[in-house]
């Protein structure tokens, strides 16, 4: 029996060729496994928010002026001072009114003397009813005039109509002020109101009680868990918007009127919503949406294509309206573009 003996070179070539084929098979098998990242499906309440600009206003923001003309004789406060309701802020010169009151007092004393004498004479049958009536009317007229002058004297001062902060004082002591001329700017810092405007398209979604969150960038302050306090019943025909208002607590005094605010308003809400990363949503050529779920153990994961329909998205998260998925499913969040149904998967951390 003859034995065939291959040359050494040919044997080595065959061994090398077999190794290359084996390496190629391993590479092909490795190429069949898709590298993806997954995110666990969450199920909880979820809202959609829109951002609008707002401005801080105060319902108690007034410029006070005197009710009578005169010289500013005294200013009792300073700019930035906190005052209580009813506190005296400034006083006007009322010397003329005071002199008029003294003059009327003398006239009242004389008129009362005349009236009393006429009463005595009339009682004795000497005086006439006409003289008694004239004396009585003259006394009443002077008493009314005194009361009017006293009211005017009381209006020579400027008093705080509410508790607040003196923002600005316009005249200096000794200057003349008249009704309508600004003397003191008084503003209350608590409570304050944030006002904004939105399109009329939100009339059915942004209304009284709608949740909001407000950010004040200038002072690095955020207020959560607020609600729309009231909405306007009027649509501006010029830009088709309506106003809404949010009452805010400013007991710390850090927020001031006319401060700019960013308002986040919740215009959509879904309770117990199924949530997936927005980038996990894929679309076929007909526009139908689907996702991939990673099934199996960590060593032998495979993809499962699931058709879904969506409601809305916000902040990189999408609400699933329908689809065969449940809480805890591992949704392919990265790498879904290159896989098909039943592909082998390697989960990347």
XYZ file of C-alpha atoms in Angstrom:
349
model
C 0.000 0.000 0.000
C 1.362 3.320 -1.028
C 1.307 6.311 1.301
C 0.857 9.774 -0.097
C 3.020 12.343 1.572
C 2.216 15.993 0.853
C 4.962 18.475 0.612
C 5.420 20.525 3.773
C 4.582 23.767 1.962
C 1.233 22.461 0.794
C 0.331 21.226 4.280
C 1.082 24.591 5.812
C -0.996 26.326 3.144
C -3.999 24.121 3.868
C -3.699 24.774 7.600
C -3.500 28.531 6.994
C -6.489 28.429 4.667
C -8.560 26.543 7.230
C -7.674 29.093 9.927
C -8.671 31.954 7.684
C -12.045 30.359 6.959
C -12.651 29.825 10.665
C -11.716 33.457 11.417
C -14.017 34.650 8.632
C -16.905 32.602 10.061
C -16.335 34.126 13.492
C -16.245 37.646 12.023
C -19.465 37.031 10.102
C -21.156 35.680 13.211
C -19.908 38.678 15.199
C -21.228 40.997 12.494
C -24.670 39.447 12.865
C -24.829 40.645 16.506
C -25.980 44.273 16.780
C -24.602 46.576 19.454
C -27.368 48.618 21.035
C -28.274 50.511 24.184
C -31.555 50.000 25.971
C -33.764 51.993 28.364
C -36.405 50.537 30.630
C -39.983 51.547 29.802
C -41.430 53.726 32.555
C -45.078 54.151 33.474
C -46.080 57.269 35.401
C -47.904 60.589 35.143
C -46.404 62.812 32.462
C -47.074 66.317 31.149
C -46.165 68.422 28.154
C -45.030 71.998 28.852
C -44.747 75.106 26.719
C -42.462 78.040 27.501
C -43.613 81.668 27.330
C -42.225 84.967 28.536
C -43.834 86.816 31.424
C -43.501 90.003 33.413
C -43.910 90.648 37.144
C -46.549 93.182 38.095
C -48.133 94.406 41.315
C -51.804 95.118 41.918
C -50.656 97.719 44.451
C -48.330 100.031 42.539
C -49.282 103.715 42.695
C -47.834 107.195 42.414
C -49.250 109.387 45.172
C -50.024 113.071 44.723
C -51.550 115.705 47.048
C -55.218 116.542 47.052
C -54.533 120.226 47.638
C -51.905 122.535 46.198
C -49.163 123.830 48.422
C -45.531 123.678 49.458
C -44.064 120.363 50.594
C -43.199 121.166 54.200
C -42.076 117.737 55.360
C -41.148 114.344 53.885
C -41.247 111.652 56.558
C -39.797 108.712 54.609
C -36.783 107.745 52.517
C -36.510 105.787 49.282
C -36.444 102.062 49.962
C -38.189 102.416 53.312
C -40.888 99.907 54.249
C -44.065 101.610 55.479
C -47.330 100.400 56.966
C -50.792 101.277 55.703
C -51.927 104.694 56.961
C -48.396 105.944 57.705
C -47.753 109.650 57.036
C -45.436 110.018 54.058
C -45.385 113.787 53.466
C -47.213 116.950 54.473
C -48.153 120.123 52.606
C -48.273 123.717 53.757
C -51.773 124.364 55.140
C -51.217 127.732 56.815
C -53.832 129.393 54.605
C -56.403 126.733 55.451
C -55.508 127.061 59.138
C -56.021 130.844 58.983
C -59.368 130.352 57.234
C -60.447 127.928 59.967
C -59.570 130.487 62.677
C -61.525 133.161 60.834
C -64.550 130.873 60.514
C -64.317 129.973 64.192
C -64.691 133.666 65.078
C -67.622 134.026 62.686
C -69.274 130.930 64.207
C -68.936 132.374 67.706
C -70.571 135.624 66.572
C -73.295 133.830 64.593
C -74.101 131.616 67.573
C -74.410 134.714 69.817
C -76.808 136.332 67.345
C -78.828 133.114 67.065
C -79.175 132.756 70.826
C -80.329 136.395 71.155
C -82.894 135.949 68.391
C -84.204 132.851 70.188
C -84.635 134.871 73.405
C -86.366 137.743 71.622
C -88.654 135.379 69.740
C -89.535 133.612 72.964
C -90.543 136.998 74.490
C -92.617 137.836 71.450
C -90.349 140.711 70.465
C -88.348 139.163 67.615
C -89.716 137.847 64.354
C -89.576 134.329 62.986
C -87.811 135.682 59.909
C -84.892 137.038 61.966
C -84.640 133.783 63.942
C -84.556 131.669 60.795
C -81.868 133.854 59.178
C -79.693 133.623 62.284
C -80.089 129.853 62.428
C -79.273 129.374 58.719
C -76.230 131.627 59.001
C -74.883 129.521 61.884
C -75.472 126.277 60.029
C -73.700 127.620 56.935
C -70.632 128.601 58.947
C -70.522 125.215 60.677
C -70.570 123.476 57.296
C -67.811 125.717 56.026
C -65.656 124.894 59.054
C -66.153 121.191 58.443
C -65.140 121.595 54.803
C -61.987 123.473 55.785
C -61.120 120.816 58.342
C -61.442 118.101 55.688
C -59.179 120.130 53.392
C -56.682 120.532 56.212
C -56.672 116.754 56.666
C -55.915 116.329 52.975
C -52.782 118.414 53.207
C -50.913 115.240 54.169
C -50.039 112.208 52.023
C -50.634 108.824 53.654
C -49.842 105.238 52.587
C -52.999 103.586 51.183
C -51.405 100.149 51.738
C -48.269 98.615 53.234
C -45.329 98.642 50.846
C -41.952 100.107 49.905
C -41.245 103.730 49.010
C -39.673 103.265 45.587
C -39.124 106.907 44.614
C -39.633 110.404 46.024
C -40.060 113.093 43.386
C -40.027 116.559 45.064
C -37.702 117.854 47.740
C -38.824 119.680 50.830
C -39.796 123.230 49.961
C -40.977 122.550 46.416
C -44.543 123.218 45.354
C -46.850 120.302 44.611
C -50.373 120.283 43.221
C -53.104 117.687 42.671
C -51.954 115.279 39.968
C -48.245 116.011 40.390
C -46.174 112.964 41.508
C -44.812 113.040 45.030
C -44.161 109.444 46.130
C -44.070 106.130 44.242
C -45.325 103.377 46.571
C -45.325 99.705 45.628
C -46.293 96.546 47.475
C -44.012 93.508 46.983
C -46.325 90.898 48.418
C -48.281 89.512 46.800
C -47.083 89.948 43.225
C -48.548 88.794 39.920
C -46.811 87.333 36.859
C -48.594 88.229 33.635
C -48.158 86.611 30.220
C -49.946 86.190 26.883
C -50.527 83.084 24.743
C -52.241 82.285 21.466
C -55.994 81.889 21.454
C -55.332 78.289 20.376
C -54.686 77.489 24.070
C -58.064 78.763 25.313
C -59.265 75.239 26.114
C -55.982 74.059 27.672
C -54.477 77.002 29.564
C -57.091 78.164 32.025
C -57.603 78.780 35.734
C -55.875 76.013 37.718
C -53.452 74.939 34.972
C -50.071 73.913 36.525
C -47.137 76.261 35.867
C -43.482 76.618 36.831
C -41.750 80.007 36.851
C -38.037 80.735 36.455
C -36.494 84.155 37.160
C -33.115 84.031 35.349
C -31.874 87.385 36.665
C -32.037 86.285 40.305
C -31.512 82.531 39.731
C -34.826 81.637 41.353
C -37.388 78.981 40.443
C -40.903 78.562 41.849
C -42.592 75.192 41.287
C -46.082 73.854 41.956
C -47.870 77.049 40.935
C -51.169 77.338 39.090
C -52.785 79.861 36.766
C -54.799 82.181 39.012
C -57.052 83.749 36.392
C -57.345 84.268 32.648
C -58.584 87.151 30.554
C -61.972 86.880 28.907
C -60.779 88.992 26.001
C -58.755 88.057 22.899
C -56.577 90.828 21.540
C -57.654 91.268 17.902
C -54.254 92.686 16.933
C -52.266 89.506 17.693
C -54.951 86.917 18.584
C -53.641 86.347 22.112
C -55.172 86.423 25.563
C -53.622 87.155 28.964
C -53.287 84.911 31.983
C -52.071 85.699 35.497
C -50.245 83.809 38.257
C -50.274 84.997 41.870
C -46.917 84.399 43.586
C -45.788 84.570 47.179
C -42.993 87.092 47.704
C -42.702 87.057 51.479
C -38.896 86.988 51.124
C -38.985 90.195 49.075
C -36.522 88.953 46.428
C -38.863 89.517 43.455
C -39.626 93.030 42.222
C -42.140 94.431 39.707
C -41.176 94.405 36.011
C -38.779 91.470 36.506
C -38.686 89.158 33.474
C -39.896 85.588 33.999
C -39.828 82.370 31.994
C -43.126 80.550 32.441
C -43.520 76.830 31.768
C -47.193 75.990 31.338
C -48.514 72.415 31.255
C -50.778 72.266 28.209
C -51.033 68.444 28.022
C -51.161 65.735 30.688
C -51.429 61.934 30.654
C -51.858 59.920 33.849
C -50.073 56.555 34.210
C -48.450 57.069 30.802
C -46.117 54.583 29.092
C -42.895 56.478 28.438
C -40.055 55.676 26.035
C -37.076 57.701 24.757
C -38.147 59.738 21.737
C -35.120 58.552 19.743
C -36.308 54.936 20.049
C -39.320 55.668 17.801
C -38.782 54.437 14.213
C -40.974 54.873 11.113
C -41.565 52.649 8.120
C -42.046 53.812 4.532
C -45.778 54.276 5.173
C -45.182 56.539 8.182
C -46.215 53.920 10.747
C -44.285 54.078 14.010
C -42.631 51.168 15.789
C -39.986 50.372 18.378
C -37.675 47.461 19.182
C -37.856 45.614 22.480
C -34.789 43.634 23.652
C -35.981 40.206 24.832
C -34.228 37.244 26.441
C -31.312 36.955 28.861
C -28.336 39.276 28.784
C -26.232 36.669 26.927
C -28.797 35.884 24.210
C -30.826 39.054 23.641
C -32.869 39.392 20.441
C -34.902 42.272 19.014
C -38.693 42.270 18.790
C -40.400 44.780 16.529
C -43.510 46.293 18.118
C -45.932 48.629 16.338
C -46.928 51.603 18.487
C -48.898 54.829 18.292
C -47.831 57.971 20.137
C -49.625 60.840 21.862
C -47.026 63.568 22.391
C -43.371 64.142 23.252
C -41.559 66.431 25.657
C -37.950 66.737 26.803
C -36.734 63.682 24.836
C -39.550 61.437 26.131
C -42.572 60.184 24.156
C -45.931 58.993 25.481
C -47.095 55.704 23.935
C -50.847 55.560 23.325
C -51.032 51.905 22.234
C -48.670 49.003 21.582
C -47.772 45.573 23.009
C -45.327 46.869 25.608
C -45.406 47.062 29.387
C -43.586 48.615 32.305
C -40.066 47.206 32.676
C -39.596 46.258 29.004
C -36.135 47.106 27.702
C -36.574 49.447 24.762
C -33.759 49.845 22.237
C -32.837 53.495 22.707
C -29.646 53.678 20.610
C -28.729 51.669 17.534
C -32.288 50.868 16.459
C -31.734 52.251 12.947
C -29.547 49.298 11.891
C -31.505 46.328 13.204
C -34.396 44.161 12.114
C -36.881 41.933 13.876
C -35.265 38.935 15.685
C -31.705 40.264 15.347
C -29.191 39.168 17.971
C -28.226 41.989 20.286
C -25.327 42.948 22.487
C -26.345 45.397 25.155
C -23.863 48.190 25.635
C -23.558 49.908 28.986
